[in-house]
Coordinates of N, CA and C and ligand atoms in Angstrom, one line a residue:
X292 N 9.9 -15.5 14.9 CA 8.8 -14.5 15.0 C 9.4 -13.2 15.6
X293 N 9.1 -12.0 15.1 CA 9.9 -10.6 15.6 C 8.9 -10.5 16.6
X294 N 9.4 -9.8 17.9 CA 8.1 -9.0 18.5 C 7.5 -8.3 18.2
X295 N 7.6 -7.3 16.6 CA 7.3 -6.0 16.8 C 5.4 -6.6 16.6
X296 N 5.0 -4.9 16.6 CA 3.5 -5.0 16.5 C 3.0 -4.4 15.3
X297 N 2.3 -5.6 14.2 CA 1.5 -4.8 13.2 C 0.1 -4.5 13.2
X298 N -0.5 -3.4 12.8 CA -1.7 -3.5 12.3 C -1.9 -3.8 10.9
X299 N -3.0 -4.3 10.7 CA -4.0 -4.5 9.9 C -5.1 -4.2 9.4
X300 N -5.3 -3.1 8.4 CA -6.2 -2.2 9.0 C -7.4 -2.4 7.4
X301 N -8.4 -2.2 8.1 CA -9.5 -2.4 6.3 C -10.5 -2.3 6.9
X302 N -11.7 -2.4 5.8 CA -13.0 -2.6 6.4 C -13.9 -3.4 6.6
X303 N -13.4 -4.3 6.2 CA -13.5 -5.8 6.6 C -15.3 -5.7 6.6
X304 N -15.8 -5.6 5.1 CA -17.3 -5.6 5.4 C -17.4 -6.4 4.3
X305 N -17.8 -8.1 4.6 CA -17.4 -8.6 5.7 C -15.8 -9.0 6.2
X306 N -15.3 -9.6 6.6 CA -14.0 -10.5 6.7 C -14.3 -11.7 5.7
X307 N -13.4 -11.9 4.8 CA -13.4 -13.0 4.0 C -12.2 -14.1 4.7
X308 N -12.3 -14.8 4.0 CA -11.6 -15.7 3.9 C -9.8 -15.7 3.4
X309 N -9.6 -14.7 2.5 CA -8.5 -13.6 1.7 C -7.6 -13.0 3.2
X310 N -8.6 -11.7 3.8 CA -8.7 -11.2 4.9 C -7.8 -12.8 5.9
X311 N -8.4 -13.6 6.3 CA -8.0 -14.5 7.2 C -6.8 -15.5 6.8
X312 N -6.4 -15.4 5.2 CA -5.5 -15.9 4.9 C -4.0 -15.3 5.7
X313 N -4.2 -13.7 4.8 CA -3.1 -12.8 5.2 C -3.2 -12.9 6.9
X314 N -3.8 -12.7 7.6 CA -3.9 -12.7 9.0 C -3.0 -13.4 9.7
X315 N -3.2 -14.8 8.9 CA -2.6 -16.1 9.3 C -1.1 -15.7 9.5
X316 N -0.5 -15.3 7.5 CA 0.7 -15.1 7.6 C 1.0 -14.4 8.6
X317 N 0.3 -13.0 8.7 CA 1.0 -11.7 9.8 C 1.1 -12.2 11.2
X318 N 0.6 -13.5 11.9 CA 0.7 -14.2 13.5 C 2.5 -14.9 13.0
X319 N 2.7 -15.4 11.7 CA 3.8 -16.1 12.0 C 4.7 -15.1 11.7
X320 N 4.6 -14.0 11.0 CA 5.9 -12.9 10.9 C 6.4 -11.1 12.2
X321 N 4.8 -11.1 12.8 CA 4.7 -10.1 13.9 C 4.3 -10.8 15.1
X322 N 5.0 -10.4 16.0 CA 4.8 -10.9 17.6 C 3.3 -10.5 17.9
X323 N 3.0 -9.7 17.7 CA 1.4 -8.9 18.0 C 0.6 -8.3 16.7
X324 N -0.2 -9.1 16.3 CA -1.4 -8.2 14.7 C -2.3 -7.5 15.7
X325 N -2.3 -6.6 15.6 CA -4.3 -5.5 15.6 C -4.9 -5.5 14.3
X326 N -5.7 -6.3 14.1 CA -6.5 -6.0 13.0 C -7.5 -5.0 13.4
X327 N -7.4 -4.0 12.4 CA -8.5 -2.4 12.8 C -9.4 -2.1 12.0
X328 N -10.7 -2.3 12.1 CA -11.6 -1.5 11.5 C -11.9 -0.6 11.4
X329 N -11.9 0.0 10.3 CA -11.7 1.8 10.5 C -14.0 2.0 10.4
X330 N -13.8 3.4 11.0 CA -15.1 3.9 11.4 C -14.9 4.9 10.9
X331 N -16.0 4.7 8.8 CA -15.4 5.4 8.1 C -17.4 5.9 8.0
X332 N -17.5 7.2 8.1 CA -18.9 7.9 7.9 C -19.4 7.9 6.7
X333 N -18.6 8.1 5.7 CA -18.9 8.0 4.2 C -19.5 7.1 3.3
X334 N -18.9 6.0 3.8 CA -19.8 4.6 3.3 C -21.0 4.1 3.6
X335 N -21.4 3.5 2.8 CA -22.6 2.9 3.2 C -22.8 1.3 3.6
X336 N -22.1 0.6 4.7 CA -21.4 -0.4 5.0 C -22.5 -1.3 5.3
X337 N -22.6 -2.6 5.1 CA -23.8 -3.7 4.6 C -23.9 -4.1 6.5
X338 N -22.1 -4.0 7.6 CA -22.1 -4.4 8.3 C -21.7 -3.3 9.6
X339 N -22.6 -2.9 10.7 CA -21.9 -2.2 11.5 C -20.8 -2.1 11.8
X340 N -19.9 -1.1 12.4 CA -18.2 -1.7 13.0 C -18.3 -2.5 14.1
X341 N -19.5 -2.4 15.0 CA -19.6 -3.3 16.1 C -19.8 -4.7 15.4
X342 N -20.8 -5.0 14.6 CA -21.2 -6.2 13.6 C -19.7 -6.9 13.2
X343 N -18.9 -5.7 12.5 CA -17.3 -6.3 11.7 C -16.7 -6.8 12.7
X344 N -16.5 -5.6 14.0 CA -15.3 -6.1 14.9 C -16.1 -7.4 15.9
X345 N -17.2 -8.0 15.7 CA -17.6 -9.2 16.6 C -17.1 -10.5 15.8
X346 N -17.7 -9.8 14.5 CA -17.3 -11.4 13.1 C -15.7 -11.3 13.2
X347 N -14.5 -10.6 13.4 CA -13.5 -11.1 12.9 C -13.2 -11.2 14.4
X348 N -13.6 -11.0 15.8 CA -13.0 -11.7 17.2 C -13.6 -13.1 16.8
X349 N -14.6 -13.3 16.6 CA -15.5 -14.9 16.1 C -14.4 -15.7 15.7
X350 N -14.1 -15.0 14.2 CA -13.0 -16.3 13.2 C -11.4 -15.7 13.9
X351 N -11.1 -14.8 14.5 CA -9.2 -14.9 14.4 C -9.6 -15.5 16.1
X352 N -10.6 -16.5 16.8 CA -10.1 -17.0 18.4 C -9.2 -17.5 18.1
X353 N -8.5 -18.4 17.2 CA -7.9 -19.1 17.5 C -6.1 -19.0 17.1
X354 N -6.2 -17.6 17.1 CA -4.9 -16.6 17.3 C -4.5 -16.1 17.9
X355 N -4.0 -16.6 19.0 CA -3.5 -15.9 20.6 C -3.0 -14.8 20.6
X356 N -1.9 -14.3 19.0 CA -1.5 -13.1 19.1 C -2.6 -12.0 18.2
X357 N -3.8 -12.3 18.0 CA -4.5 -11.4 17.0 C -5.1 -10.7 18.0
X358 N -5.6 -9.4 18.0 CA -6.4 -8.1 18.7 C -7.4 -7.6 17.9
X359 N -8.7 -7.6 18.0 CA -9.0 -6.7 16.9 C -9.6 -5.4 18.0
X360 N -9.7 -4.5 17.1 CA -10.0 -3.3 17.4 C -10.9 -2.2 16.7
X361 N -11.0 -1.0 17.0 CA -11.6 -0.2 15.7 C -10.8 1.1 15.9
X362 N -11.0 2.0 14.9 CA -10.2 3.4 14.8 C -11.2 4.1 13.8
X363 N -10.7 5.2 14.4 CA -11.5 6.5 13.3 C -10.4 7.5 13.1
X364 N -10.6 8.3 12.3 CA -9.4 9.4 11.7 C -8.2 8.6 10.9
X365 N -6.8 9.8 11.3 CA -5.5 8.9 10.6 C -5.3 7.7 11.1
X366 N -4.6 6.5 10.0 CA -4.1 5.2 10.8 C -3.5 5.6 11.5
X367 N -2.5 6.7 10.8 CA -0.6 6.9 11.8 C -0.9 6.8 13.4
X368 N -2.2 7.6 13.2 CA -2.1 8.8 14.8 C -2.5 6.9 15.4
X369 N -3.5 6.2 15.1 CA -4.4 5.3 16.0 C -2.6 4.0 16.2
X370 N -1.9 3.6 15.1 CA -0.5 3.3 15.2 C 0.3 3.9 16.0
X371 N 0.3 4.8 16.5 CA 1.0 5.8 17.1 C 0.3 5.5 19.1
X372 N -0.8 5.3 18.1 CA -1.4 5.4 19.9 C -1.3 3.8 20.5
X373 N -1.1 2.8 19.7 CA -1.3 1.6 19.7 C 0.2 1.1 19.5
X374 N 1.4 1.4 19.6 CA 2.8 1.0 19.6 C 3.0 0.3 18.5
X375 N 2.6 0.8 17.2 CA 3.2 -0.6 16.1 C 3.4 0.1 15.3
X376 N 4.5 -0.7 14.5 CA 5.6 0.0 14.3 C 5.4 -0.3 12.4
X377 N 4.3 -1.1 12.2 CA 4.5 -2.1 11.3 C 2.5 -1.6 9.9
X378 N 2.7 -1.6 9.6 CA 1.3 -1.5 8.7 C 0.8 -2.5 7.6
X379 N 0.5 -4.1 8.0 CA 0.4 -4.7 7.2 C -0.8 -4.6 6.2
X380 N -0.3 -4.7 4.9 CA -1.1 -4.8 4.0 C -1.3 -5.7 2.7
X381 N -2.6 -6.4 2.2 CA -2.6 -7.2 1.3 C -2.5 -7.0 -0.1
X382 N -2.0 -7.5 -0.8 CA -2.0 -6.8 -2.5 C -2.3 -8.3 -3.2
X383 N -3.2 -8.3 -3.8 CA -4.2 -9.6 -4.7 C -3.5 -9.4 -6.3
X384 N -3.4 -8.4 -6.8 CA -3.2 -8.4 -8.1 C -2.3 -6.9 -8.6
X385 N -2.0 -6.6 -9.6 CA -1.7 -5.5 -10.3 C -2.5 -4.0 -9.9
X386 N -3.9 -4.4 -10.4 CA -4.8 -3.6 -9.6 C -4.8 -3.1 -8.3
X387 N -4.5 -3.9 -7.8 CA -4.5 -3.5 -6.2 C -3.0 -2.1 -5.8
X388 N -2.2 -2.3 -6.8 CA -0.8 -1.7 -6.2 C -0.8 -0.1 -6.3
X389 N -1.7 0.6 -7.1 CA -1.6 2.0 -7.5 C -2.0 2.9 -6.0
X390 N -3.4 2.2 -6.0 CA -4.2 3.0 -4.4 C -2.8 2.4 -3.2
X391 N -2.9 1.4 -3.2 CA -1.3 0.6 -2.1 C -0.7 1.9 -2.0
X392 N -0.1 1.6 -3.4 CA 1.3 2.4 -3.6 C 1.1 4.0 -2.5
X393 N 0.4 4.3 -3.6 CA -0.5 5.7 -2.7 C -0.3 5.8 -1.7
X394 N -1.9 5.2 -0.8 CA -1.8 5.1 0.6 C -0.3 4.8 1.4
X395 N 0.6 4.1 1.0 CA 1.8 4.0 1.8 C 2.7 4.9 1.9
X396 N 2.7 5.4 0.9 CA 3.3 6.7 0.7 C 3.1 8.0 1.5
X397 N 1.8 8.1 1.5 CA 0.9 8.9 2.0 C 1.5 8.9 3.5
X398 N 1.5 7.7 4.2 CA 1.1 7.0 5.4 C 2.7 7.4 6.0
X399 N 3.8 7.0 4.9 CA 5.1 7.0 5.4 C 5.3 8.8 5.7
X400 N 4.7 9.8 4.6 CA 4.8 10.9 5.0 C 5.0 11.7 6.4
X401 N 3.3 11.1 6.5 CA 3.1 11.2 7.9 C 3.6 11.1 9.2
X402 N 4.2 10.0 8.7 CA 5.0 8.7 9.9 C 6.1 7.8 9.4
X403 N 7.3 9.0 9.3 CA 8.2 8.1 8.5 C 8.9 6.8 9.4
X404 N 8.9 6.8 10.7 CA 8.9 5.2 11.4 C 8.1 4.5 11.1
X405 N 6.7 4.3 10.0 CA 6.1 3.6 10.3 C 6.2 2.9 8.9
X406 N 6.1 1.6 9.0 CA 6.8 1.0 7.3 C 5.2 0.2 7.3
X407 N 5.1 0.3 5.9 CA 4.1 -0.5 5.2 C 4.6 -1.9 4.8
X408 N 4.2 -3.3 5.1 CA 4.5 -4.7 4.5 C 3.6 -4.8 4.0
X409 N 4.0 -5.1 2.4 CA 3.0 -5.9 1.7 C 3.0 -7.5 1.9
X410 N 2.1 -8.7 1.7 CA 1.8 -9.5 1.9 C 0.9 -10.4 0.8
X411 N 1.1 -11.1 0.2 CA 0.2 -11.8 -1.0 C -0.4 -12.7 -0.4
X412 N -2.1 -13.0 -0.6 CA -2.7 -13.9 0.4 C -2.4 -15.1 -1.0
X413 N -3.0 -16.2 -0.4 CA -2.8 -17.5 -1.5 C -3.2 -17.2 -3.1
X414 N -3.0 -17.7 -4.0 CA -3.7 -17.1 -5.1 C -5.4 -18.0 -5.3
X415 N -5.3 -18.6 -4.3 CA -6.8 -19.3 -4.0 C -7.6 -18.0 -4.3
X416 N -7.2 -16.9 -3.4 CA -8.1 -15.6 -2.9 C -7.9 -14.8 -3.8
X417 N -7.1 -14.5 -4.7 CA -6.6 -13.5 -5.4 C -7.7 -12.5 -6.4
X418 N -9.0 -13.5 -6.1 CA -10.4 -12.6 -7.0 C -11.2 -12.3 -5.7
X419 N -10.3 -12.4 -4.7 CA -11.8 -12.5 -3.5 C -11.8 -11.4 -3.0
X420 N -12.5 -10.5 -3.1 CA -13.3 -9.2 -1.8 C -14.5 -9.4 -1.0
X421 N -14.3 -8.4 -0.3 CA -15.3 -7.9 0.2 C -16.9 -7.7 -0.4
X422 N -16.0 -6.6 -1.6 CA -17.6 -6.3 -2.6 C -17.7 -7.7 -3.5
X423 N -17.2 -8.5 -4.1 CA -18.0 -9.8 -4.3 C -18.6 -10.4 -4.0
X424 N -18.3 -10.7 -2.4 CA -18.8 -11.1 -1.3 C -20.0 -10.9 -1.2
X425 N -20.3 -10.0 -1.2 CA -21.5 -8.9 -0.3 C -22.1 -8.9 -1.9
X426 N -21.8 -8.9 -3.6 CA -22.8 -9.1 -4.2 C -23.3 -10.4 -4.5
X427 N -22.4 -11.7 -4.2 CA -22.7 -13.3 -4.3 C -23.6 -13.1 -3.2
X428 N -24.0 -12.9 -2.5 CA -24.7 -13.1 -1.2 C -26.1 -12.3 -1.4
X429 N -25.7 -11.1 -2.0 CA -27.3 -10.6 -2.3 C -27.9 -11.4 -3.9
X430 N -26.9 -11.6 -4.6 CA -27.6 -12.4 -5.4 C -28.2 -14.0 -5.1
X431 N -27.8 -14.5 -4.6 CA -27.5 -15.7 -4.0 C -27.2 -16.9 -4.0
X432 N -25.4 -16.3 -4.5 CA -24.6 -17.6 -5.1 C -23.9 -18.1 -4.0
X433 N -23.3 -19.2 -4.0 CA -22.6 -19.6 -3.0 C -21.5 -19.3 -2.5
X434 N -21.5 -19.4 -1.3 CA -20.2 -18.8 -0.4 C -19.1 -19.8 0.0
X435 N -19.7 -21.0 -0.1 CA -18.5 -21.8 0.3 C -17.1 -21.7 -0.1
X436 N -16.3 -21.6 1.1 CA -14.8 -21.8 1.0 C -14.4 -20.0 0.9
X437 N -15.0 -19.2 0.7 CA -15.0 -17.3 0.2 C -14.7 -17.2 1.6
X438 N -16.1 -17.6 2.6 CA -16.1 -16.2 3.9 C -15.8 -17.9 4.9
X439 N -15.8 -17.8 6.2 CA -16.0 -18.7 7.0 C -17.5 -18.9 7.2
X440 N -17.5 -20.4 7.7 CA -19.1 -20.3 8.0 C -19.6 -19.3 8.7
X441 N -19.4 -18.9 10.0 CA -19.9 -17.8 11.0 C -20.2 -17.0 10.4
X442 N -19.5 -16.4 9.1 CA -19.7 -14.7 8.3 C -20.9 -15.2 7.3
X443 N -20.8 -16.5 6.7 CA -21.7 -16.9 5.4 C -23.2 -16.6 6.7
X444 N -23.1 -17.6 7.8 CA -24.7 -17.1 8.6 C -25.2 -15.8 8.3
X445 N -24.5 -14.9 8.8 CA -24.6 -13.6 9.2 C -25.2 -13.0 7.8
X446 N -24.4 -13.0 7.0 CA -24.9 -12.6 5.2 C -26.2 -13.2 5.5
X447 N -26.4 -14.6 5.3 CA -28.0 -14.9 4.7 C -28.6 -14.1 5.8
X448 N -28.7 -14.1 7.2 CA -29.6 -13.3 8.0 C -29.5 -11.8 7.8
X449 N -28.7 -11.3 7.4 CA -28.4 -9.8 6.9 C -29.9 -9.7 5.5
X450 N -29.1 -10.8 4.7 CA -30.0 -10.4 3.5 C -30.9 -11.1 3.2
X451 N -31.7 -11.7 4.3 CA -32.9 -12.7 4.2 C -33.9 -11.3 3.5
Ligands
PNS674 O1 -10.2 -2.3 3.3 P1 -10.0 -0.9 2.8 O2 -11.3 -0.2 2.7 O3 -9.2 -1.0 1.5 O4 -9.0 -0.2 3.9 C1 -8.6 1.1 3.7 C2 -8.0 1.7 5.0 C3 -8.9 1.5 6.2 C4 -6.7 1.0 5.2 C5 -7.7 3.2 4.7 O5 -8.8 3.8 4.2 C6 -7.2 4.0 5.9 O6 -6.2 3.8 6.5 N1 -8.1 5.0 6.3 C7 -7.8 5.8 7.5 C8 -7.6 7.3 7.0 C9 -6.1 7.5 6.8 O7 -5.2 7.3 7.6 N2 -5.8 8.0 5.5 C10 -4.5 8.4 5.1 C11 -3.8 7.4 4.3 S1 -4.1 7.7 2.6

């Protein structure tokens, strides 16, 4: 295990099960994960940041090195203020690599110390998001094995 420190950064509305795959990996390859929820005004998010950042302290307890946290504005600057050196990120499919690509790019501009890891969660998850999530749930298909139980509660009481 390196020491250095990554974040992890999304919106995690909600935290799936995808989300806590990659997690897993980032405790055995980084000495310290911050997973960060960004505190983005523009959206119209199903779950508050205080709501997100309670559900993923709930499911990562049993990760001595996981942190979670929140941030607003650039990652770099909240990376910068938070010592990590590291920007992990997940890529599910083909689709996923264009916006990646982008954003890393983007990100290295800013902060050429700061390197982006990609990470493939299992291909169990490879169709799973957030917005599936959040539409199985308003429709009301089943969640089993998608989110952890703790997050599936929270959905049905969300969208009773
Ligand atoms: O889970 P998401 O919504 O795909 O996560 C996107 C996130 C939070 C990683 C990205 O929007 C982000 O880092 N926003 C902060 C603003 C920023 O730093 N933008 C410059 C990079 S393009």
């Amino acid at each position: 295990m390196s020491p250095g420190v990554a974040i992890y950064p999304g919106s995690f509305d909600p935290v799936t099960n995808g989300h806590l795959d990659l997690i897993e990996r980032g405790t055995k390859t980084f000495g310290r994960l911050i997973v960060a929820v960004l505190r983005n005004a523009d959206k119209q998010p199903l779950f508050t940041v205080d709501e997100r950042v309670d559900m993923l302290r709930q499911v990562t307890r049993g990760f001595p090195s996981v942190e979670v946290d929140e941030f607003g504005g650039l990652l770099v600057d909240f990376a910068r203020r938070r010592g990590a050196t590291v920007i992990l990120r997940g890529i599910r499919a083909i689709s996923d690599y264009e916006y990646e690509l982008q954003m890393a790019l983007m990100n290295r501009k800013l902060e050429p110390g700061l390197e982006t890891v990609f990470m493939i969660p299992a291909e169990t998850y490879s169709f799973l998001s957030s917005r599936v999530v959040r539409q199985l749930a308003e429709l009301g298909g089943r969640l089993t094995g998608l989110v952890p139980p703790f997050v599936e509660q929270k959905l049905r009481e969300r969208l009773k």
